[in-house]
mmCIF file of C-alpha atoms and ligand atoms in Angstrom:
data_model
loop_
_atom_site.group_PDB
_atom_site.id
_atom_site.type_symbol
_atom_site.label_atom_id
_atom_site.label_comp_id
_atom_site.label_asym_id
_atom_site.label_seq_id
_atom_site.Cartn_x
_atom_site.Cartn_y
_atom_site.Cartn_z
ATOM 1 C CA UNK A 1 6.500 4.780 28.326
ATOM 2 C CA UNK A 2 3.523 5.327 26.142
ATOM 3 C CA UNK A 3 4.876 3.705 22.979
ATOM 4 C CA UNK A 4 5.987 0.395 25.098
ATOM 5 C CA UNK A 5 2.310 -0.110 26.347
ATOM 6 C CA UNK A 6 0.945 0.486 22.766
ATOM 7 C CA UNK A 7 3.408 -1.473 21.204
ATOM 8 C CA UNK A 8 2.587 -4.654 24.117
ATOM 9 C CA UNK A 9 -0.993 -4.386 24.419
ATOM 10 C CA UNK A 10 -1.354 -4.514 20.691
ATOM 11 C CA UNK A 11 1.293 -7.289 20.001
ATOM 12 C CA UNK A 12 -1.430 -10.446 20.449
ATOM 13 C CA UNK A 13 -3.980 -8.878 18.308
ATOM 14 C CA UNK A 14 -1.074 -8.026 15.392
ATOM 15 C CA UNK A 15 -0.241 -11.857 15.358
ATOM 16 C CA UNK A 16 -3.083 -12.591 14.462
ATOM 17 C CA UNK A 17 -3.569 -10.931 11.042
ATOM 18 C CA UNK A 18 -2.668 -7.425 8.638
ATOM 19 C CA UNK A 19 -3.517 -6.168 5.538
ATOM 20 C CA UNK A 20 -3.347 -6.323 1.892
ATOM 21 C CA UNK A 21 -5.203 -5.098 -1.046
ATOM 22 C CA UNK A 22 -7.036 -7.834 -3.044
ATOM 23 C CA UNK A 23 -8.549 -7.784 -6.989
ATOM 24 C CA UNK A 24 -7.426 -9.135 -10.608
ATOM 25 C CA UNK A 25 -3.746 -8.560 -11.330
ATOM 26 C CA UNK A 26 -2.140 -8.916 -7.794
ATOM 27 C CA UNK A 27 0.692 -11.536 -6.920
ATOM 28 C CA UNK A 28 0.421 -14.340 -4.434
ATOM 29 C CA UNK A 29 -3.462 -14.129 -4.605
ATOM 30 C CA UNK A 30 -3.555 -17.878 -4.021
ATOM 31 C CA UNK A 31 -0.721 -17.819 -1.774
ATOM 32 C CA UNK A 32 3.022 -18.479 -2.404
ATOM 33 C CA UNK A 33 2.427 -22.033 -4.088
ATOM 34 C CA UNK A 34 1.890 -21.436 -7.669
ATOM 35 C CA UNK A 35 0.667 -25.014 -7.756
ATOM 36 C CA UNK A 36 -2.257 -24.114 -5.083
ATOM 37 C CA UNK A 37 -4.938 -22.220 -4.981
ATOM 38 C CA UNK A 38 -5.484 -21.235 -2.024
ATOM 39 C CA UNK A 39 -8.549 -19.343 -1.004
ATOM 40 C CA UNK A 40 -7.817 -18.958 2.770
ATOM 41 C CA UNK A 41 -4.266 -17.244 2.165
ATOM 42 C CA UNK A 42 -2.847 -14.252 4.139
ATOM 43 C CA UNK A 43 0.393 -14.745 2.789
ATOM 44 C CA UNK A 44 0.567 -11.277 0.789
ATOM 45 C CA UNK A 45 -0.873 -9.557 4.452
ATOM 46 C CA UNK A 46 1.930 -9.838 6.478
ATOM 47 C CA UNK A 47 4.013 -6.805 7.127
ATOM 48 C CA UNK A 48 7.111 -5.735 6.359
ATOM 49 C CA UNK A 49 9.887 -4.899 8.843
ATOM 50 C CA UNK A 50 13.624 -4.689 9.959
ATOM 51 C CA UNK A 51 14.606 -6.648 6.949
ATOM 52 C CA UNK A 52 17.546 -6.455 3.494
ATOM 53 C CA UNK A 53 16.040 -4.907 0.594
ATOM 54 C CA UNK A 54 16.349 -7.762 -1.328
ATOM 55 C CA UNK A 55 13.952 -9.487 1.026
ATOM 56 C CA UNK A 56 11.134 -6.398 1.577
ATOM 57 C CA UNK A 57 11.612 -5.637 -2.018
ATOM 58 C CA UNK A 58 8.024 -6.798 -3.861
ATOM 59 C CA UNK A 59 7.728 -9.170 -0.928
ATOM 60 C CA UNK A 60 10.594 -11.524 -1.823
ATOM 61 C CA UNK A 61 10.711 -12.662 1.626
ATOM 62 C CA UNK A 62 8.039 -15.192 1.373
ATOM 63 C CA UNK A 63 8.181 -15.611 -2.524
ATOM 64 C CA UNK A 64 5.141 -13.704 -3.722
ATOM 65 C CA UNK A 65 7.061 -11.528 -6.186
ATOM 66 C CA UNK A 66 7.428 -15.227 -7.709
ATOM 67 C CA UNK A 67 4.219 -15.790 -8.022
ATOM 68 C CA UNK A 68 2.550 -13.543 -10.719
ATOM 69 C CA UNK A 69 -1.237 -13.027 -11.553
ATOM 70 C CA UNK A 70 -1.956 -15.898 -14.652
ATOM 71 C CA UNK A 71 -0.973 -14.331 -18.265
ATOM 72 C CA UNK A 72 -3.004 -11.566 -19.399
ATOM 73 C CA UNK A 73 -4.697 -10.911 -15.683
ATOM 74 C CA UNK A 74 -3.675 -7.050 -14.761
ATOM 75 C CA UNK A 75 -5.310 -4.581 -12.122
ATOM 76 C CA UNK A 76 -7.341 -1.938 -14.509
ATOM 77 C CA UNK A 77 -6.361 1.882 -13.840
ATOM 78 C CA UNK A 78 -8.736 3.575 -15.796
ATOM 79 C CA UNK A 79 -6.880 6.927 -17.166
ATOM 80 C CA UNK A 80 -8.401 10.251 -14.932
ATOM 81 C CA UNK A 81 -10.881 7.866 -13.394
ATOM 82 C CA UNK A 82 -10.938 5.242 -10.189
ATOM 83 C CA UNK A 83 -10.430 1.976 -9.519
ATOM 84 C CA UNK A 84 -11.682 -0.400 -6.645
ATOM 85 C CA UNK A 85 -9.735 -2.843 -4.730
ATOM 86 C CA UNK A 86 -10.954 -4.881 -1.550
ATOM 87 C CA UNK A 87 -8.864 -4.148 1.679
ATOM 88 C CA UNK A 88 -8.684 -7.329 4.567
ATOM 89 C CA UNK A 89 -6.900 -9.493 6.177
ATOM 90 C CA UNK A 90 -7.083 -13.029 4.830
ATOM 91 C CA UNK A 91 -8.997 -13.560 0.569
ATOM 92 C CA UNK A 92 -11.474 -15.463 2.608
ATOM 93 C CA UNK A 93 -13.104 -12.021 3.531
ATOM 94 C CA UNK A 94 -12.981 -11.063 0.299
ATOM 95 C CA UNK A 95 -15.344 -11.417 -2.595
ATOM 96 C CA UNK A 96 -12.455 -13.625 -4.463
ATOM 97 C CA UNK A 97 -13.436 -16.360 -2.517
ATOM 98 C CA UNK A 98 -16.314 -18.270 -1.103
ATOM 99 C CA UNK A 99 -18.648 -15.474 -3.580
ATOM 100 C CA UNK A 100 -17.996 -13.016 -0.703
ATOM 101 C CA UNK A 101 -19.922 -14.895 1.962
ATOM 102 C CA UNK A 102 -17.481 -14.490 4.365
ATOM 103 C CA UNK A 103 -17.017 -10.412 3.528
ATOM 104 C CA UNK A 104 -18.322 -7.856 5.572
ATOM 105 C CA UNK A 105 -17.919 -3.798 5.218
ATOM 106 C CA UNK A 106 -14.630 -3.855 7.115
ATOM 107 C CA UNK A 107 -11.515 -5.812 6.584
ATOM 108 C CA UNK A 108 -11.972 -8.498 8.979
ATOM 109 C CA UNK A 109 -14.862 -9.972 7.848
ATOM 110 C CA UNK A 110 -16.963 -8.585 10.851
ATOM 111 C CA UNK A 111 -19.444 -5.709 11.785
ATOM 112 C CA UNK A 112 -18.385 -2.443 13.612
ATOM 113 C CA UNK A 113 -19.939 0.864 13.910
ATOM 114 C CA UNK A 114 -19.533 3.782 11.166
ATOM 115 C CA UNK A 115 -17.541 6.267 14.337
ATOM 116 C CA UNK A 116 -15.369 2.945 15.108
ATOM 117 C CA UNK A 117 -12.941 4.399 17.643
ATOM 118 C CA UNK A 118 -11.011 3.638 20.643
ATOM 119 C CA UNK A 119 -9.422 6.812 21.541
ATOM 120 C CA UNK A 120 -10.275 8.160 24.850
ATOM 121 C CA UNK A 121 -6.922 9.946 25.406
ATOM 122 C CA UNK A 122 -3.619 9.055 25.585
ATOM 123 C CA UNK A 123 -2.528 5.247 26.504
ATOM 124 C CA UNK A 124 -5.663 4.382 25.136
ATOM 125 C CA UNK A 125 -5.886 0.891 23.604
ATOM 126 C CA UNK A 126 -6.063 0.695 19.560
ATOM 127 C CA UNK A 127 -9.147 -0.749 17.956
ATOM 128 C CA UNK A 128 -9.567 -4.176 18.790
ATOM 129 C CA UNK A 129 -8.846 -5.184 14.783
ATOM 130 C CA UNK A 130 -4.906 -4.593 15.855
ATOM 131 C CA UNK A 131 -4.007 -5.211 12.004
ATOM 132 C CA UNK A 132 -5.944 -1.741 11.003
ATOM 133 C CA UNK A 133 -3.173 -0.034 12.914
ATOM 134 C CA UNK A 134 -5.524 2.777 14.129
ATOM 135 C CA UNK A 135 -7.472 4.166 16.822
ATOM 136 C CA UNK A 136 -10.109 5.433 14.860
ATOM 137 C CA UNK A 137 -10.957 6.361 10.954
ATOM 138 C CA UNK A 138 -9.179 10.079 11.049
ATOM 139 C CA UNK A 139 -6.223 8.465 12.859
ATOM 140 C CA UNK A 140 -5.715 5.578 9.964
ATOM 141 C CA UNK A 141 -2.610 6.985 8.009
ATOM 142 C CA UNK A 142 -3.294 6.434 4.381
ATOM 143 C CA UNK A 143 -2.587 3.384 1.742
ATOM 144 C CA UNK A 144 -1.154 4.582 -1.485
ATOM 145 C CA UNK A 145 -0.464 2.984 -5.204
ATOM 146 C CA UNK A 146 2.885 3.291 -7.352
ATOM 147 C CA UNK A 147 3.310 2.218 -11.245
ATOM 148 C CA UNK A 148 6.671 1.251 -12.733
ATOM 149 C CA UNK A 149 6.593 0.906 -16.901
ATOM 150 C CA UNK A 150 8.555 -2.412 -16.592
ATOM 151 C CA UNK A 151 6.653 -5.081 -17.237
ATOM 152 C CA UNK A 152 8.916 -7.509 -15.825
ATOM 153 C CA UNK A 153 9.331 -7.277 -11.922
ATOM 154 C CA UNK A 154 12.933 -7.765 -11.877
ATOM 155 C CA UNK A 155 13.589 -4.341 -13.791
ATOM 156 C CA UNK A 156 11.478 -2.314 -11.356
ATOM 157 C CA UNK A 157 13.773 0.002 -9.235
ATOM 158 C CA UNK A 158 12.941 3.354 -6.938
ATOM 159 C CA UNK A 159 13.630 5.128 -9.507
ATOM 160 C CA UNK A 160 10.995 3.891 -12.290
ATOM 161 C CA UNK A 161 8.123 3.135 -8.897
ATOM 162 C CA UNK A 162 6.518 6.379 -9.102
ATOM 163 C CA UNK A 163 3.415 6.716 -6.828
ATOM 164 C CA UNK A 164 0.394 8.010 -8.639
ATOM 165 C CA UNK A 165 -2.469 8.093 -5.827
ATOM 166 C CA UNK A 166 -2.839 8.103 -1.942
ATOM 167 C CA UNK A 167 -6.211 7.214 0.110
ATOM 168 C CA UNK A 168 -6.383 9.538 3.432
ATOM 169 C CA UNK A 169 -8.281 7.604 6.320
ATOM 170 C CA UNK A 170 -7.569 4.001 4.695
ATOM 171 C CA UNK A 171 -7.442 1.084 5.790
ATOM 172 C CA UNK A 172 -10.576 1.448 7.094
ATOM 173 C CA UNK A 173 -13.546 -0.313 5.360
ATOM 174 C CA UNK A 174 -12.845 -2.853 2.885
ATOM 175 C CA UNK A 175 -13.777 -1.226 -0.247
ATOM 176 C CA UNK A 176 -11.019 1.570 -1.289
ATOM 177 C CA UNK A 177 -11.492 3.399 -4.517
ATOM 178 C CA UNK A 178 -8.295 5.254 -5.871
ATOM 179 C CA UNK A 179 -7.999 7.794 -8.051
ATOM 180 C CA UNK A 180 -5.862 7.600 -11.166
ATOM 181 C CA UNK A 181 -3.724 10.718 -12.959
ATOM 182 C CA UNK A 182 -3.236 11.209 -16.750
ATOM 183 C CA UNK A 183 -1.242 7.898 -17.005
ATOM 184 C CA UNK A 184 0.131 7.113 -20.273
ATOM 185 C CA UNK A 185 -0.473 3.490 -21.600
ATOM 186 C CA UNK A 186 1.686 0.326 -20.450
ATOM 187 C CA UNK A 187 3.754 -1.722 -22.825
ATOM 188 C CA UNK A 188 1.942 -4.695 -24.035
ATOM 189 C CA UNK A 189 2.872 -7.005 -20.909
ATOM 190 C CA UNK A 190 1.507 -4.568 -18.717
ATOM 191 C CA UNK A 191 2.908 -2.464 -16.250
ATOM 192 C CA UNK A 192 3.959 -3.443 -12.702
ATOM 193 C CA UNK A 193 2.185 -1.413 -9.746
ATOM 194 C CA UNK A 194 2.631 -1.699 -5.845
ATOM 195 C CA UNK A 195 0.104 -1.432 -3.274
ATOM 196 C CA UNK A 196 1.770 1.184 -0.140
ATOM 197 C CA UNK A 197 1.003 1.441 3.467
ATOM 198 C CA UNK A 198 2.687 2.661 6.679
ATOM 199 C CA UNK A 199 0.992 2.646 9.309
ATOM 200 C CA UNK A 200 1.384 5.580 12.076
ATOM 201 C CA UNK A 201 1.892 4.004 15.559
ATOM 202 C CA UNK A 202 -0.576 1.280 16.717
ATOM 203 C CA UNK A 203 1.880 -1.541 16.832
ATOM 204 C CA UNK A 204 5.626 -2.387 15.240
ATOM 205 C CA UNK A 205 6.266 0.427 12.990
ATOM 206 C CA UNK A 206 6.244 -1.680 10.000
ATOM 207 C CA UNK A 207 5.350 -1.160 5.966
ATOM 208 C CA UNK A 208 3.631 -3.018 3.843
ATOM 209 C CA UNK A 209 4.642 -2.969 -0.447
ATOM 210 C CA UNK A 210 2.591 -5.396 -2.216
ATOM 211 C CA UNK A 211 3.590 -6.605 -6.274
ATOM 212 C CA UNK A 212 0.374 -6.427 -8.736
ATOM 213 C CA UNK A 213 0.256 -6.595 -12.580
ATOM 214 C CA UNK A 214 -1.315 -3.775 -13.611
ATOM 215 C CA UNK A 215 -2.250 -1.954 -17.044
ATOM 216 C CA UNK A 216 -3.558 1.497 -17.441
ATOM 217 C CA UNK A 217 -7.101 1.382 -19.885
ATOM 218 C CA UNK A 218 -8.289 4.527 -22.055
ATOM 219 C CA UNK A 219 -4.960 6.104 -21.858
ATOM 220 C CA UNK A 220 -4.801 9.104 -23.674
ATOM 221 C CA UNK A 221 -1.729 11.061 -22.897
ATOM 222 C CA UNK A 222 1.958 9.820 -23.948
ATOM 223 C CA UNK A 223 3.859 12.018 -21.781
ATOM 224 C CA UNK A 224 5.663 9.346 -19.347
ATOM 225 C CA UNK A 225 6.027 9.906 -15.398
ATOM 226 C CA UNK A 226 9.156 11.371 -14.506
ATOM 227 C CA UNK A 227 11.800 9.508 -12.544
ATOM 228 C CA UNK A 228 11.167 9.277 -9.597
ATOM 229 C CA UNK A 229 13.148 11.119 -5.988
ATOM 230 C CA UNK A 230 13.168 10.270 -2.272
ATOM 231 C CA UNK A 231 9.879 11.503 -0.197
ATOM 232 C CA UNK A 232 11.161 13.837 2.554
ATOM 233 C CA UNK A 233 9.084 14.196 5.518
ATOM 234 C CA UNK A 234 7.759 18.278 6.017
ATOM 235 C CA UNK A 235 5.304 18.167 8.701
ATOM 236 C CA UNK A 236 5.127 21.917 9.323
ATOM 237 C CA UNK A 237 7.391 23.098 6.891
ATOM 238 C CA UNK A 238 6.098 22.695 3.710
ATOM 239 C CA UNK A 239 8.776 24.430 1.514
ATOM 240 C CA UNK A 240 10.743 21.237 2.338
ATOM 241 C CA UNK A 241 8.292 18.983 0.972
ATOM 242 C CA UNK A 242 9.650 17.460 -2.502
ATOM 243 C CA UNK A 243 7.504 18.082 -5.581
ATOM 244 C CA UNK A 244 6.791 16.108 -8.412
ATOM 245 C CA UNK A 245 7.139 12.211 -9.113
ATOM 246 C CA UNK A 246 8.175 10.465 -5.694
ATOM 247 C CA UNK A 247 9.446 6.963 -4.693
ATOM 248 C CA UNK A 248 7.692 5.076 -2.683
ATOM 249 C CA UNK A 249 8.409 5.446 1.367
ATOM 250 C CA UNK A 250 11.041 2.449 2.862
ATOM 251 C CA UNK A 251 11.239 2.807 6.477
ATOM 252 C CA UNK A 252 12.418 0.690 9.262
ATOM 253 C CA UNK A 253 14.222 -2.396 7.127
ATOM 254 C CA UNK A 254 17.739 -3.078 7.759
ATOM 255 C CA UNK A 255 18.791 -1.744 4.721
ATOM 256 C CA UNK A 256 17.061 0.115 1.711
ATOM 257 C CA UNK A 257 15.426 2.767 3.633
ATOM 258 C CA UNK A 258 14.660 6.482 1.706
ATOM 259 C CA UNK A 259 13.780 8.789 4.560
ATOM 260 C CA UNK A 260 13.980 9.404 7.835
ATOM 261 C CA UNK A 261 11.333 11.605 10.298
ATOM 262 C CA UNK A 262 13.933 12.479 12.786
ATOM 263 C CA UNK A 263 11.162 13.338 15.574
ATOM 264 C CA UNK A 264 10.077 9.696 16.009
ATOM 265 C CA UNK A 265 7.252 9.839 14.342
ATOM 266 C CA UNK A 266 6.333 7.649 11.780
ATOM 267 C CA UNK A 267 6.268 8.861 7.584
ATOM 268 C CA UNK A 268 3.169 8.072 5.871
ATOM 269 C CA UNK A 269 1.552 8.664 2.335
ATOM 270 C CA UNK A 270 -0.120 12.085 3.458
ATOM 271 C CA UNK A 271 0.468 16.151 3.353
ATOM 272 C CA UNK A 272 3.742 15.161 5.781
ATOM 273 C CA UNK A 273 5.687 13.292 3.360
ATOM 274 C CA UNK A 274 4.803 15.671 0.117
ATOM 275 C CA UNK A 275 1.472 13.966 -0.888
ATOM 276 C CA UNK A 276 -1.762 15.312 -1.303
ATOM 277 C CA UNK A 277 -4.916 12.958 -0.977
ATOM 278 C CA UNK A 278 -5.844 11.345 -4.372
ATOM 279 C CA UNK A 279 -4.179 11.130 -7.690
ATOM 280 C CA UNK A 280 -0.964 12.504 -8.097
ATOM 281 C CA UNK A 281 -1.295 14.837 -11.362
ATOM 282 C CA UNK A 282 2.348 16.530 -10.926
ATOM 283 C CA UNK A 283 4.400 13.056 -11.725
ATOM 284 C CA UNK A 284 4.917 13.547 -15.699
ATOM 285 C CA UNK A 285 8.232 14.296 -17.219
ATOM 286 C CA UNK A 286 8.827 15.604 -20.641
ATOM 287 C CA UNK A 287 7.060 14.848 -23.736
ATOM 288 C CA UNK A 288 9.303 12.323 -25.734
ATOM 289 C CA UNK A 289 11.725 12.155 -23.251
ATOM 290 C CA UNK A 290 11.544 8.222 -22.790
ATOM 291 C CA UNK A 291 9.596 6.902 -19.549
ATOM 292 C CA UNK A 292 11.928 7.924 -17.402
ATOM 293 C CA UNK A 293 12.034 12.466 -17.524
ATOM 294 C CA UNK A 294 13.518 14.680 -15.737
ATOM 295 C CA UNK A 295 12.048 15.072 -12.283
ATOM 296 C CA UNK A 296 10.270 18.227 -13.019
HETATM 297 C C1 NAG B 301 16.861 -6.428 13.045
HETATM 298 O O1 NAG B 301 17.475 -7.522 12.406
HETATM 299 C C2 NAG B 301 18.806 -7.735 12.831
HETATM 300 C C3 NAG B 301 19.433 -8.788 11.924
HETATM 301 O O2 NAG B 301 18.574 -9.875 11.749
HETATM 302 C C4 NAG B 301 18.792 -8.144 14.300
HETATM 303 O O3 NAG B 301 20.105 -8.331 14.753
HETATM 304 C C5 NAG B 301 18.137 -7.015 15.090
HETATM 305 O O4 NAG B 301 17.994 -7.403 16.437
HETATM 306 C C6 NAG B 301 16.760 -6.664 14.528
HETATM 307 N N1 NAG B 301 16.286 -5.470 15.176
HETATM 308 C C7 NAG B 301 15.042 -5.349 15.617
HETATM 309 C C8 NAG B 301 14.710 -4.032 16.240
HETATM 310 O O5 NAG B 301 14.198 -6.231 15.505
HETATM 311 C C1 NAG B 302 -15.380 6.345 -9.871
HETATM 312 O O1 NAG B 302 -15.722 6.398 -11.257
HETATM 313 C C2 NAG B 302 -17.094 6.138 -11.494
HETATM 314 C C3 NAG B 302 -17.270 5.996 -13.020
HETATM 315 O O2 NAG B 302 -16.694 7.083 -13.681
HETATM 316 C C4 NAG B 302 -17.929 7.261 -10.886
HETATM 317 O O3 NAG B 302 -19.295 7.037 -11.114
HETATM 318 C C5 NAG B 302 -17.653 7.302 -9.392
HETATM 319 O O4 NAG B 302 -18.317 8.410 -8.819
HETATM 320 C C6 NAG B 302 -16.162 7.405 -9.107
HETATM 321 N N1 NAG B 302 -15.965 7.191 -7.688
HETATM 322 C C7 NAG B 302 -15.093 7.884 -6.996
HETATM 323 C C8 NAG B 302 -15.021 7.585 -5.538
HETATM 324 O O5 NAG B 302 -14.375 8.733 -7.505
HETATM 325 C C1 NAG B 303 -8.750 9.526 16.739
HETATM 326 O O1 NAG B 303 -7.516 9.146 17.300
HETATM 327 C C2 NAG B 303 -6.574 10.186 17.423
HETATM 328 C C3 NAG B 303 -5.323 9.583 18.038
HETATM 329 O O2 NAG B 303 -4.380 9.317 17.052
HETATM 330 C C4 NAG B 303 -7.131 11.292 18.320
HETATM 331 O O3 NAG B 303 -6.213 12.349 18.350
HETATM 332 C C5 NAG B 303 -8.468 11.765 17.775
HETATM 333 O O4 NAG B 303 -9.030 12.699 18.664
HETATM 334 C C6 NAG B 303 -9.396 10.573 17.621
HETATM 335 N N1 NAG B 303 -10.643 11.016 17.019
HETATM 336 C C7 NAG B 303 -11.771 10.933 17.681
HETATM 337 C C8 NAG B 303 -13.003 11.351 16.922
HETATM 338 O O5 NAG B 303 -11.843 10.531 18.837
#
């Protein structure tokens, strides 16, 4: 009963936008016409949900992972530091467009207090910025980052994505700052990386994997992430939680999908599905042993 007046009385405000993580390197950053640039586009926002992997997959279902960053433009993950990308709705509140006139703190371009929050028990209404997802900050379930060695987006699989840092409490305000592990350098044409979210309740139980360029800068280590195994959700029991390099979560598509919660609730990049907040430091394989080693 609950879950059908959440999932109604959120339904208008979802149409209206969702998220995506904007900055250098990512795909379809002037929307899915590589001949325009567009610097009103939402395209790369929009959700992901009930549909054929070859359609979620990068996004293929409204071109982006067609449209690449131009030659030589990758995302920066600074080895053992952080990197900053802007969360929102639509570039336009964003400072890649317009010199950031129309960005505020938060994703939709508009002012809201720091304890944002519309909990006040259960059938409560979800914040009036449906697209966050969330009731309140604690209650947002965590965006997340994954790095394949292919440079060429065709040759990415689950097995070579492996996720390398999580954000607790995000989407929330519209600057994120993620923290990077020990990553090895990328081949010359960069690496490719994914931006992660599912969201926990607050609307269609959707997920969101975005394509980006990206390269990793002061690398020093050249022991390569391990491949990479299916998350399995261990809320309470921990001992069933899988260790070392993970895929990425699919949930909800028609096909594709890597794990399942069994209790209705939905997976997430948090302490439920195996992750701990930040970067991921137990992802590396082997020395020597190619960039794909055994899961460890
Ligand atoms: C999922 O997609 C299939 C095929 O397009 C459709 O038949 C089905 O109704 C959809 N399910 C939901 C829950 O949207
Ligand atoms: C990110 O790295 C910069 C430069 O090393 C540092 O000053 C800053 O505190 C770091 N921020 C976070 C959130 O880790
Ligand atoms: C935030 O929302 C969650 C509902 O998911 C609720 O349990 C929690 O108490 C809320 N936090 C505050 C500070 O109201």
């Amino acid at each position: 009963m609950l879950r059908a007046t959440l999932f109604t009385a959120t339904l208008t405000s979802l149409a209206s936008a969702h998220t995506a993580a904007w900055a250098k390197g990512m795909y379809c950053k002037g929307g899915a016409d590589p001949n325009t640039e567009n610097l009103n586009t939402n395209t790369a926002v929009n959700p992901l949900y009930n549909l054929t992997k070859e359609k979620w997959w990068f996004q293929h279902d409204r071109g982006c992972d067609l449209v690449p960053p131009p030659t030589g433009e990758f995302l920066e993950l600074p080895a053992n530091g952080n990197f900053t990308v802007e969360l929102a709705h639509n570039r336009a509140q964003t400072t890649l467009s317009y010199d950031g006139k129309f960005a505020s703190d938060w994703l939709d371009g508009k002012e809201h207090p720091d304890d944002w929050n519309s909990w006040e028990g259960p059938g409560s209404a979800c914040l009036d910025d449906g697209a966050l997802h969330a009731y309140n900050e604690t209650n947002a379930a965590g965006t997340a980052w994954a790095i394949s060695y292919e440079s060429d987006v065709t040759k990415v699989t689950m097995e070579n994505l492996v996720m390398f840092s999580t954000l607790q409490h995000t989407p929330w305000k519209r600057m994120a700052t993620y923290q990077v592990p020990d990553l090895p350098a990328c081949p010359e044409d960069g690496c490719t990386c994914a931006w992660l979210w599912v969201p926990d309740g607050c609307g269609q139980p959707n997920m969101y994997m975005q394509p980006y360029k990206c390269t990793v800068t002061n690398a020093q280590s050249t022991t390569p992430v391990a491949k990479a195994r299916a998350p399995v959700y261990c809320a309470g029991d921990a001992s069933k939680c899988v260790q070392g390099a993970k895929q990425m979560i699919a949930w909800n598509q028609l096909d594709g999908n890597n794990i399942e919660t069994g209790d209705g609730s939905s997976p997430g990049y948090h302490e439920k599905c195996g992750w701990a907040n930040g970067a991921q430091t137990d992802i590396f394989g082997r020395p020597g042993a190619g960039n794909l080693g055994s899961p460890l």
